[in-house]
C-alpha angles and dihedrals in degrees: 000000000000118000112216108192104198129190102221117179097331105074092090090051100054092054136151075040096058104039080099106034152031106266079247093069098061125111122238124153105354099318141055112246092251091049097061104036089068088042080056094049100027083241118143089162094102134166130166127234096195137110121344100235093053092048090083082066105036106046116245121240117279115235108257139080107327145183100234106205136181096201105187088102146091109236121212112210098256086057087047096057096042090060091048095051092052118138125215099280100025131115143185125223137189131188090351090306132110112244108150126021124156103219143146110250090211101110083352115211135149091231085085093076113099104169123046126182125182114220109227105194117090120262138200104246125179108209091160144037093252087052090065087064091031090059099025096105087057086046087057103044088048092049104049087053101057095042097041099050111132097359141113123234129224123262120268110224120248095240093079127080111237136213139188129350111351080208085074094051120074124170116199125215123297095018126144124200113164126164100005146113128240122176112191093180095098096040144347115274119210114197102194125216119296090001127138143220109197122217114285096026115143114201124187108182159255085090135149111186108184142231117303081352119141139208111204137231109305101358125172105205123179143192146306091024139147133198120183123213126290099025136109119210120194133177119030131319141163133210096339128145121213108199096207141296102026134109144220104175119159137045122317132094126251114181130179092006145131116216116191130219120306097007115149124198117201119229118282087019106154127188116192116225102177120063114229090250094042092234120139124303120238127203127194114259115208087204103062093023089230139100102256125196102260081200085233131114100207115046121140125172147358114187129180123225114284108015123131144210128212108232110270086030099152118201128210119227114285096026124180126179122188122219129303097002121150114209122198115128131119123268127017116328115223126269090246117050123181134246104259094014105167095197109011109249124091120267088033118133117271117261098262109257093233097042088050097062095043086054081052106047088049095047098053091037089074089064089038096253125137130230100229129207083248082056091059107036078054078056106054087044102067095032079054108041101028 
């Protein structure tokens, strides 16, 4: 049975994160959604329904007998079931919205359901990018214990100092830990395979550090936090999720954000995540073209792929930066930074097309990972249309 992961009606409200990708390619917890929502139905056979020009990355739907699936969101077991028990022309619905129909994409409509039924229970549903670090401890939970079930940990040295459960903590192979703490008695911490956790570091779950990921000497890491494979974090950050390949290495503090693939942030880079007058954060929203109030007190940074800090950059409260922008320049950026900013600051030049995927190549060469023709038509079409 074909999965077909559709955007719906949240692709526009997780931008600048899905400029380049479907919503059901984000990172929360330890997966992507995608990711464990075929761990959830033991279905590898995956297509996207999501905007035209990154389809030409993320394959389209076949046309045949399908699972139509909005996946932004934490399942329970009896919905679970429910989606699993789905007939052809049936759909499930929560809170007046289509998450779940059995139905056949040839000639795709939702006429062909036949059969709709609301879910009543409460779920844990992500509409915005603060909700993916509001959210992210319940992410976590949801995914250790989906991955852990039924299997045994590795040993932590004995180097290391230990708090908490040793049941909530759970080390994959090829790990190494050495001369560290971790307390999992505020949260579950998931070490991924061939990760490491340099000398010196201090973890206070929940914490899901990814495959072939680092943290570096010294590190204070704390929940709910999320880093995604093939990246290193330093200094000090709280309840932040990485979505993969990117790096923040050195001293500076990044607290309640989400950071994209093949970011960099330079040393000393800071992000604020509490106003002065401890009022409620706003972000800016690309839908309604407007800074809207997230109803939160701490949020700190969105920040698109690609995109890059100066060392001693310094971000106000409620920061978003769009894709592939290089910030350097002197002062406090703006809260709203746009896609390509060579500089930082509005009204600077664009970050020249061609420079952008050289940067690039040379970027994702280092983890032995190509810049494709997709990657750059991706590219041009948000240098082009936004």
């Amino acid at each position: 049975m074909q999965l077909v992961f559709s955007d719906a009606q949240y692709w526009e409200d997780f931008l600048p994160l899905t400029f380049t990708r479907p919503v059901a390619e984000m990172r929360c917890g330890i997966l992507k959604f995608s990711e464990r929502w075929q761990k959830i139905l033991e279905n590898t056979e995956i297509s996207f329904f999501t905007e035209a020009y990154l389809q030409q990355k993320f394959p389209e739907p076949e046309k045949k007998e399908s699972l139509f699936l909005v996946t932004n969101f934490l399942p329970t077991d009896s919905v679970i079931q429910q989606i699993k028990d789905l007939k052809q022309g049936e759909a499930l619905v929560y809170e007046d919205e289509l998450i779940a129909a059995k139905i056949n994409m040839d000639g795709f409509s939702l006429h062909q359901i036949e059969k709709m039924t609301d879910i009543k229970e409460d779920l844990v549903f992500f509409k915005k990018p603060s909700d993916l670090f509001t959210y992210n401890q319940k992410a976590i939970d949801f995914d250790f214990a989906l991955l852990t079930k039924g299997r045994v940990s590795q040993e932590l040295s004995s180097t290391n100092g230990f708090l908490g459960d040793k049941k909530d903590l759970f080390i994959e192979e090829g790990a190494q830990i050495e001369f560290s703490t971790l307390n999992t008695k505020t949260g579950k911490i998931y070490i991924g395979k061939n990760a490491e956790v340099m000398e010196g570091c201090n973890l206070r779950g929940p914490i899901a550090l990814c495959e072939e990921s680092k943290f570096n000497l010294g590190a204070k890491i704390y929940g709910a936090t999320t880093v995604g494979p093939h990246s290193k974090v330093g200094g000090e950050v709280s309840n932040i999720i990485i979505f993969g390949y990117s790096n923040k290495g050195h001293d500076g503090f990044v607290g309640n954000s989400v950071i994209g693939e093949w970011c960099n942030l330079g040393a000393d880079t800071n992000s604020s995540n509490l106003k002065n007058n401890y009022g409620n954060v706003k972000l800016w929203n690309y839908r309604t073209k407007a800074f809207e109030d997230t109803g939160l007190q701490f949020a700190g940074l969105i920040m698109g792929d690609h995109s890059k800090t100066a060392i001693n950059t310094q971000l106000n409260t409620g920061t978003v930066i769009g894709v592939a922008s290089n910030i350097f320049k002197e002062g406090f950026p703006p809260n709203l930074i746009e896609n390509f900013s060579w500089g930082g600051f509005k009204g600077d030049e664009k970050f020249k097309l061609d420079k952008a995927y050289e940067v690039a190549e040379k970027v994702m060469a280092r983890r032995k990972v190509a810049l494709t023709d997709e990657d750059k038509a991706i590219f041009k079409h948000i240098f082009d249309e936004y």
